[in-house]
Amino acid sequence: MSRHEDDDQFRLFVQRQWGSLLRTAYLLTGDRGTAEDLTQSALEKTHRRWGRVLRKDAPEVYVRRVMVNTAISWRRRRRPLEVPLLTTDSTPAHDAYAQVEQRHLLLAALRRLPPRTQAVLVLRYFEDLSEADTATVLGCSVGSVKSQASRGLARLRVDFVPPAAQPPVRLEEELA
């Protein structure tokens, strides 16, 4: 066969098998864009050996084998070929002033707690100490640290309401 005839046969093969190959690639990768890339890559590799593929193997089997091997190779690299756009990337950046205000409100709520509970929460969650280390620092039992932390967090959940979650204040209520 001539190179031109091989190319025509390959083109016809791709037209007939594209949907089936793409479906296989999607099942291998779980992502439509990556599946398209995998299918194209496998077809490119197959095209280079198309004359030999026609003589030895069924082309469908060969392309699928190339797809599986390529998918495994891509997964071994453990790095994405493309970085997907995350939903968090499309949202506007957080307002730094709102974050500062939220932190200020949290610290004010923390200061309203009893001193022992405040100390437990600071050591456990701000200083990232273990329960045992917190108990050692405070000279109490681990059980005491657990109960103080539980009560303190429950109270913070009630007392601390971030600014965005607060209902809007009506001007008439504020002036009254």
PDB file of C-alpha atoms in Angstrom:
ATOM      1  CA  MET A   1       0.000   0.000   0.000  1.00  0.00           C
ATOM      2  CA  SER A   2       1.084   3.530  -0.656  1.00  0.00           C
ATOM      3  CA  ARG A   3       1.432   6.192   2.011  1.00  0.00           C
ATOM      4  CA  HIS A   4      -1.571   8.024   0.532  1.00  0.00           C
ATOM      5  CA  GLU A   5      -3.768   4.909   0.799  1.00  0.00           C
ATOM      6  CA  ASP A   6      -2.590   4.356   4.386  1.00  0.00           C
ATOM      7  CA  ASP A   7      -3.518   7.935   5.278  1.00  0.00           C
ATOM      8  CA  ASP A   8      -6.951   7.536   3.704  1.00  0.00           C
ATOM      9  CA  GLN A   9      -7.567   4.319   5.636  1.00  0.00           C
ATOM     10  CA  PHE A  10      -6.401   5.951   8.855  1.00  0.00           C
ATOM     11  CA  ARG A  11      -8.668   8.961   8.275  1.00  0.00           C
ATOM     12  CA  LEU A  12     -11.625   6.639   7.671  1.00  0.00           C
ATOM     13  CA  PHE A  13     -10.752   4.622  10.783  1.00  0.00           C
ATOM     14  CA  VAL A  14     -10.678   7.787  12.916  1.00  0.00           C
ATOM     15  CA  GLN A  15     -14.034   8.959  11.535  1.00  0.00           C
ATOM     16  CA  ARG A  16     -15.688   5.606  12.318  1.00  0.00           C
ATOM     17  CA  GLN A  17     -14.081   5.015  15.723  1.00  0.00           C
ATOM     18  CA  TRP A  18     -13.806   8.518  17.213  1.00  0.00           C
ATOM     19  CA  GLY A  19     -16.939   8.308  19.393  1.00  0.00           C
ATOM     20  CA  SER A  20     -16.122   4.851  20.703  1.00  0.00           C
ATOM     21  CA  LEU A  21     -12.482   5.762  21.410  1.00  0.00           C
ATOM     22  CA  LEU A  22     -13.480   8.988  23.129  1.00  0.00           C
ATOM     23  CA  ARG A  23     -15.929   7.087  25.351  1.00  0.00           C
ATOM     24  CA  THR A  24     -13.166   4.632  26.321  1.00  0.00           C
ATOM     25  CA  ALA A  25     -10.800   7.513  27.058  1.00  0.00           C
ATOM     26  CA  TYR A  26     -13.414   9.220  29.212  1.00  0.00           C
ATOM     27  CA  LEU A  27     -13.906   6.069  31.230  1.00  0.00           C
ATOM     28  CA  LEU A  28     -10.132   5.844  31.705  1.00  0.00           C
ATOM     29  CA  THR A  29      -9.648   9.482  32.742  1.00  0.00           C
ATOM     30  CA  GLY A  30     -12.967  10.713  34.116  1.00  0.00           C
ATOM     31  CA  ASP A  31     -12.550  14.095  32.408  1.00  0.00           C
ATOM     32  CA  ARG A  32     -13.794  15.091  28.953  1.00  0.00           C
ATOM     33  CA  GLY A  33     -10.868  17.375  28.097  1.00  0.00           C
ATOM     34  CA  THR A  34      -8.292  14.850  29.244  1.00  0.00           C
ATOM     35  CA  ALA A  35     -10.184  12.140  27.359  1.00  0.00           C
ATOM     36  CA  GLU A  36      -9.920  14.147  24.140  1.00  0.00           C
ATOM     37  CA  ASP A  37      -6.202  14.656  24.742  1.00  0.00           C
ATOM     38  CA  LEU A  38      -5.722  10.951  25.434  1.00  0.00           C
ATOM     39  CA  THR A  39      -7.619   9.935  22.289  1.00  0.00           C
ATOM     40  CA  GLN A  40      -5.631  12.311  20.116  1.00  0.00           C
ATOM     41  CA  SER A  41      -2.362  11.197  21.653  1.00  0.00           C
ATOM     42  CA  ALA A  42      -3.194   7.526  21.111  1.00  0.00           C
ATOM     43  CA  LEU A  43      -4.238   8.179  17.518  1.00  0.00           C
ATOM     44  CA  GLU A  44      -1.029  10.106  16.884  1.00  0.00           C
ATOM     45  CA  LYS A  45       1.047   7.205  18.197  1.00  0.00           C
ATOM     46  CA  THR A  46      -1.013   4.771  16.152  1.00  0.00           C
ATOM     47  CA  HIS A  47      -0.657   6.832  12.965  1.00  0.00           C
ATOM     48  CA  ARG A  48       3.131   6.551  13.157  1.00  0.00           C
ATOM     49  CA  ARG A  49       2.837   2.735  12.958  1.00  0.00           C
ATOM     50  CA  TRP A  50      -0.340   2.498  10.916  1.00  0.00           C
ATOM     51  CA  GLY A  51       1.119   0.277   8.178  1.00  0.00           C
ATOM     52  CA  ARG A  52       2.363  -2.279  10.731  1.00  0.00           C
ATOM     53  CA  VAL A  53      -0.855  -2.055  12.763  1.00  0.00           C
ATOM     54  CA  LEU A  54      -2.926  -3.004   9.719  1.00  0.00           C
ATOM     55  CA  ARG A  55      -0.723  -6.029   9.008  1.00  0.00           C
ATOM     56  CA  LYS A  56      -0.491  -7.380  12.583  1.00  0.00           C
ATOM     57  CA  ASP A  57      -3.342  -6.279  14.864  1.00  0.00           C
ATOM     58  CA  ALA A  58      -6.894  -5.153  14.703  1.00  0.00           C
ATOM     59  CA  PRO A  59      -6.552  -1.346  14.759  1.00  0.00           C
ATOM     60  CA  GLU A  60      -9.296  -0.923  17.406  1.00  0.00           C
ATOM     61  CA  VAL A  61      -7.454  -3.231  19.806  1.00  0.00           C
ATOM     62  CA  TYR A  62      -4.107  -1.552  19.156  1.00  0.00           C
ATOM     63  CA  VAL A  63      -5.448   1.988  19.728  1.00  0.00           C
ATOM     64  CA  ARG A  64      -7.156   0.958  22.957  1.00  0.00           C
ATOM     65  CA  ARG A  65      -3.957  -0.690  24.183  1.00  0.00           C
ATOM     66  CA  VAL A  66      -2.068   2.534  23.406  1.00  0.00           C
ATOM     67  CA  MET A  67      -4.761   4.527  25.240  1.00  0.00           C
ATOM     68  CA  VAL A  68      -4.499   2.369  28.360  1.00  0.00           C
ATOM     69  CA  ASN A  69      -0.700   2.510  28.391  1.00  0.00           C
ATOM     70  CA  THR A  70      -0.701   6.269  27.824  1.00  0.00           C
ATOM     71  CA  ALA A  71      -3.294   6.854  30.561  1.00  0.00           C
ATOM     72  CA  ILE A  72      -1.225   4.797  32.996  1.00  0.00           C
ATOM     73  CA  SER A  73       1.897   6.700  32.012  1.00  0.00           C
ATOM     74  CA  TRP A  74       0.161  10.046  32.532  1.00  0.00           C
ATOM     75  CA  ARG A  75      -1.112   8.943  35.932  1.00  0.00           C
ATOM     76  CA  ARG A  76       2.369   7.833  36.989  1.00  0.00           C
ATOM     77  CA  ARG A  77       3.713  11.297  36.356  1.00  0.00           C
ATOM     78  CA  ARG A  78       1.331  12.534  39.048  1.00  0.00           C
ATOM     79  CA  ARG A  79       1.171  15.978  37.615  1.00  0.00           C
ATOM     80  CA  PRO A  80      -1.780  17.400  35.758  1.00  0.00           C
ATOM     81  CA  LEU A  81      -1.317  18.205  32.105  1.00  0.00           C
ATOM     82  CA  GLU A  82      -3.566  21.205  32.559  1.00  0.00           C
ATOM     83  CA  VAL A  83      -4.518  23.068  35.688  1.00  0.00           C
ATOM     84  CA  PRO A  84      -8.316  23.167  35.828  1.00  0.00           C
ATOM     85  CA  LEU A  85     -10.045  26.372  36.754  1.00  0.00           C
ATOM     86  CA  LEU A  86     -11.467  25.950  40.229  1.00  0.00           C
ATOM     87  CA  THR A  87     -14.751  27.512  41.218  1.00  0.00           C
ATOM     88  CA  THR A  88     -12.801  29.457  43.829  1.00  0.00           C
ATOM     89  CA  ASP A  89     -10.641  30.923  41.046  1.00  0.00           C
ATOM     90  CA  SER A  90     -13.644  32.514  39.379  1.00  0.00           C
ATOM     91  CA  THR A  91     -14.954  34.183  42.523  1.00  0.00           C
ATOM     92  CA  PRO A  92     -13.618  37.591  43.458  1.00  0.00           C
ATOM     93  CA  ALA A  93     -10.873  37.743  46.059  1.00  0.00           C
ATOM     94  CA  HIS A  94     -11.914  38.166  49.668  1.00  0.00           C
ATOM     95  CA  ASP A  95     -11.963  41.677  51.015  1.00  0.00           C
ATOM     96  CA  ALA A  96      -8.956  42.058  53.317  1.00  0.00           C
ATOM     97  CA  TYR A  97     -10.845  44.521  55.516  1.00  0.00           C
ATOM     98  CA  ALA A  98     -13.690  42.033  55.999  1.00  0.00           C
ATOM     99  CA  GLN A  99     -11.171  39.378  57.028  1.00  0.00           C
ATOM    100  CA  VAL A 100      -9.574  41.747  59.547  1.00  0.00           C
ATOM    101  CA  GLU A 101     -12.988  42.686  60.922  1.00  0.00           C
ATOM    102  CA  GLN A 102     -13.999  39.026  61.167  1.00  0.00           C
ATOM    103  CA  ARG A 103     -10.779  38.209  63.021  1.00  0.00           C
ATOM    104  CA  HIS A 104     -11.376  41.139  65.378  1.00  0.00           C
ATOM    105  CA  LEU A 105     -14.917  39.915  66.133  1.00  0.00           C
ATOM    106  CA  LEU A 106     -13.642  36.375  66.732  1.00  0.00           C
ATOM    107  CA  LEU A 107     -11.000  37.611  69.165  1.00  0.00           C
ATOM    108  CA  ALA A 108     -13.622  39.728  70.964  1.00  0.00           C
ATOM    109  CA  ALA A 109     -15.882  36.658  71.311  1.00  0.00           C
ATOM    110  CA  LEU A 110     -12.897  34.650  72.562  1.00  0.00           C
ATOM    111  CA  ARG A 111     -12.161  37.310  75.214  1.00  0.00           C
ATOM    112  CA  ARG A 112     -15.725  36.983  76.553  1.00  0.00           C
ATOM    113  CA  LEU A 113     -15.061  33.340  77.477  1.00  0.00           C
ATOM    114  CA  PRO A 114     -13.880  32.348  80.972  1.00  0.00           C
ATOM    115  CA  PRO A 115     -10.074  32.579  81.250  1.00  0.00           C
ATOM    116  CA  ARG A 116      -9.500  28.808  81.534  1.00  0.00           C
ATOM    117  CA  THR A 117     -11.664  28.069  78.468  1.00  0.00           C
ATOM    118  CA  GLN A 118      -9.975  30.885  76.592  1.00  0.00           C
ATOM    119  CA  ALA A 119      -6.560  29.434  77.441  1.00  0.00           C
ATOM    120  CA  VAL A 120      -7.581  25.954  76.258  1.00  0.00           C
ATOM    121  CA  LEU A 121      -8.851  27.271  72.918  1.00  0.00           C
ATOM    122  CA  VAL A 122      -5.809  29.451  72.360  1.00  0.00           C
ATOM    123  CA  LEU A 123      -3.372  26.635  73.111  1.00  0.00           C
ATOM    124  CA  ARG A 124      -5.289  23.985  71.154  1.00  0.00           C
ATOM    125  CA  TYR A 125      -6.354  25.900  68.045  1.00  0.00           C
ATOM    126  CA  PHE A 126      -4.173  28.974  67.754  1.00  0.00           C
ATOM    127  CA  GLU A 127      -0.938  27.420  69.041  1.00  0.00           C
ATOM    128  CA  ASP A 128      -1.832  23.967  67.616  1.00  0.00           C
ATOM    129  CA  LEU A 129      -0.847  22.033  70.746  1.00  0.00           C
ATOM    130  CA  SER A 130      -2.139  18.515  71.309  1.00  0.00           C
ATOM    131  CA  GLU A 131      -4.638  17.822  74.064  1.00  0.00           C
ATOM    132  CA  ALA A 132      -1.888  16.233  76.169  1.00  0.00           C
ATOM    133  CA  ASP A 133       0.487  19.179  75.680  1.00  0.00           C
ATOM    134  CA  THR A 134      -2.308  21.634  76.504  1.00  0.00           C
ATOM    135  CA  ALA A 135      -3.097  19.672  79.679  1.00  0.00           C
ATOM    136  CA  THR A 136       0.580  19.751  80.662  1.00  0.00           C
ATOM    137  CA  VAL A 137       0.837  23.517  80.116  1.00  0.00           C
ATOM    138  CA  LEU A 138      -2.347  24.187  82.111  1.00  0.00           C
ATOM    139  CA  GLY A 139      -1.643  21.598  84.804  1.00  0.00           C
ATOM    140  CA  CYS A 140      -4.928  19.752  84.345  1.00  0.00           C
ATOM    141  CA  SER A 141      -6.178  16.454  82.923  1.00  0.00           C
ATOM    142  CA  VAL A 142      -6.687  15.692  79.230  1.00  0.00           C
ATOM    143  CA  GLY A 143     -10.378  15.171  79.968  1.00  0.00           C
ATOM    144  CA  SER A 144     -10.578  18.689  81.359  1.00  0.00           C
ATOM    145  CA  VAL A 145      -8.977  20.055  78.190  1.00  0.00           C
ATOM    146  CA  LYS A 146     -11.471  18.151  76.027  1.00  0.00           C
ATOM    147  CA  SER A 147     -14.510  19.346  77.963  1.00  0.00           C
ATOM    148  CA  GLN A 148     -13.275  22.965  78.134  1.00  0.00           C
ATOM    149  CA  ALA A 149     -12.574  22.952  74.384  1.00  0.00           C
ATOM    150  CA  SER A 150     -15.979  21.467  73.618  1.00  0.00           C
ATOM    151  CA  ARG A 151     -17.839  24.003  75.780  1.00  0.00           C
ATOM    152  CA  GLY A 152     -15.735  26.894  74.486  1.00  0.00           C
ATOM    153  CA  LEU A 153     -16.292  26.014  70.832  1.00  0.00           C
ATOM    154  CA  ALA A 154     -20.028  25.620  71.419  1.00  0.00           C
ATOM    155  CA  ARG A 155     -20.171  29.048  73.024  1.00  0.00           C
ATOM    156  CA  LEU A 156     -18.096  30.625  70.239  1.00  0.00           C
ATOM    157  CA  ARG A 157     -20.486  29.176  67.656  1.00  0.00           C
ATOM    158  CA  VAL A 158     -23.328  30.962  69.416  1.00  0.00           C
ATOM    159  CA  ASP A 159     -21.519  34.222  70.236  1.00  0.00           C
ATOM    160  CA  PHE A 160     -19.508  34.698  67.069  1.00  0.00           C
ATOM    161  CA  VAL A 161     -21.548  35.676  64.050  1.00  0.00           C
ATOM    162  CA  PRO A 162     -19.433  36.774  61.075  1.00  0.00           C
ATOM    163  CA  PRO A 163     -20.464  40.112  59.547  1.00  0.00           C
ATOM    164  CA  ALA A 164     -21.703  38.552  56.297  1.00  0.00           C
ATOM    165  CA  ALA A 165     -24.041  36.222  58.179  1.00  0.00           C
ATOM    166  CA  GLN A 166     -25.630  38.983  60.259  1.00  0.00           C
ATOM    167  CA  PRO A 167     -29.011  40.171  59.024  1.00  0.00           C
ATOM    168  CA  PRO A 168     -28.901  43.678  57.578  1.00  0.00           C
ATOM    169  CA  VAL A 169     -29.808  46.385  60.081  1.00  0.00           C
ATOM    170  CA  ARG A 170     -32.572  48.686  58.963  1.00  0.00           C
ATOM    171  CA  LEU A 171     -31.840  52.380  59.320  1.00  0.00           C
ATOM    172  CA  GLU A 172     -35.086  53.011  61.239  1.00  0.00           C
ATOM    173  CA  GLU A 173     -34.104  50.420  63.877  1.00  0.00           C
ATOM    174  CA  GLU A 174     -30.656  51.897  64.293  1.00  0.00           C
ATOM    175  CA  LEU A 175     -31.971  55.435  64.792  1.00  0.00           C
ATOM    176  CA  ALA A 176     -34.689  54.407  67.263  1.00  0.00           C
TER     177      ALA A 176
END
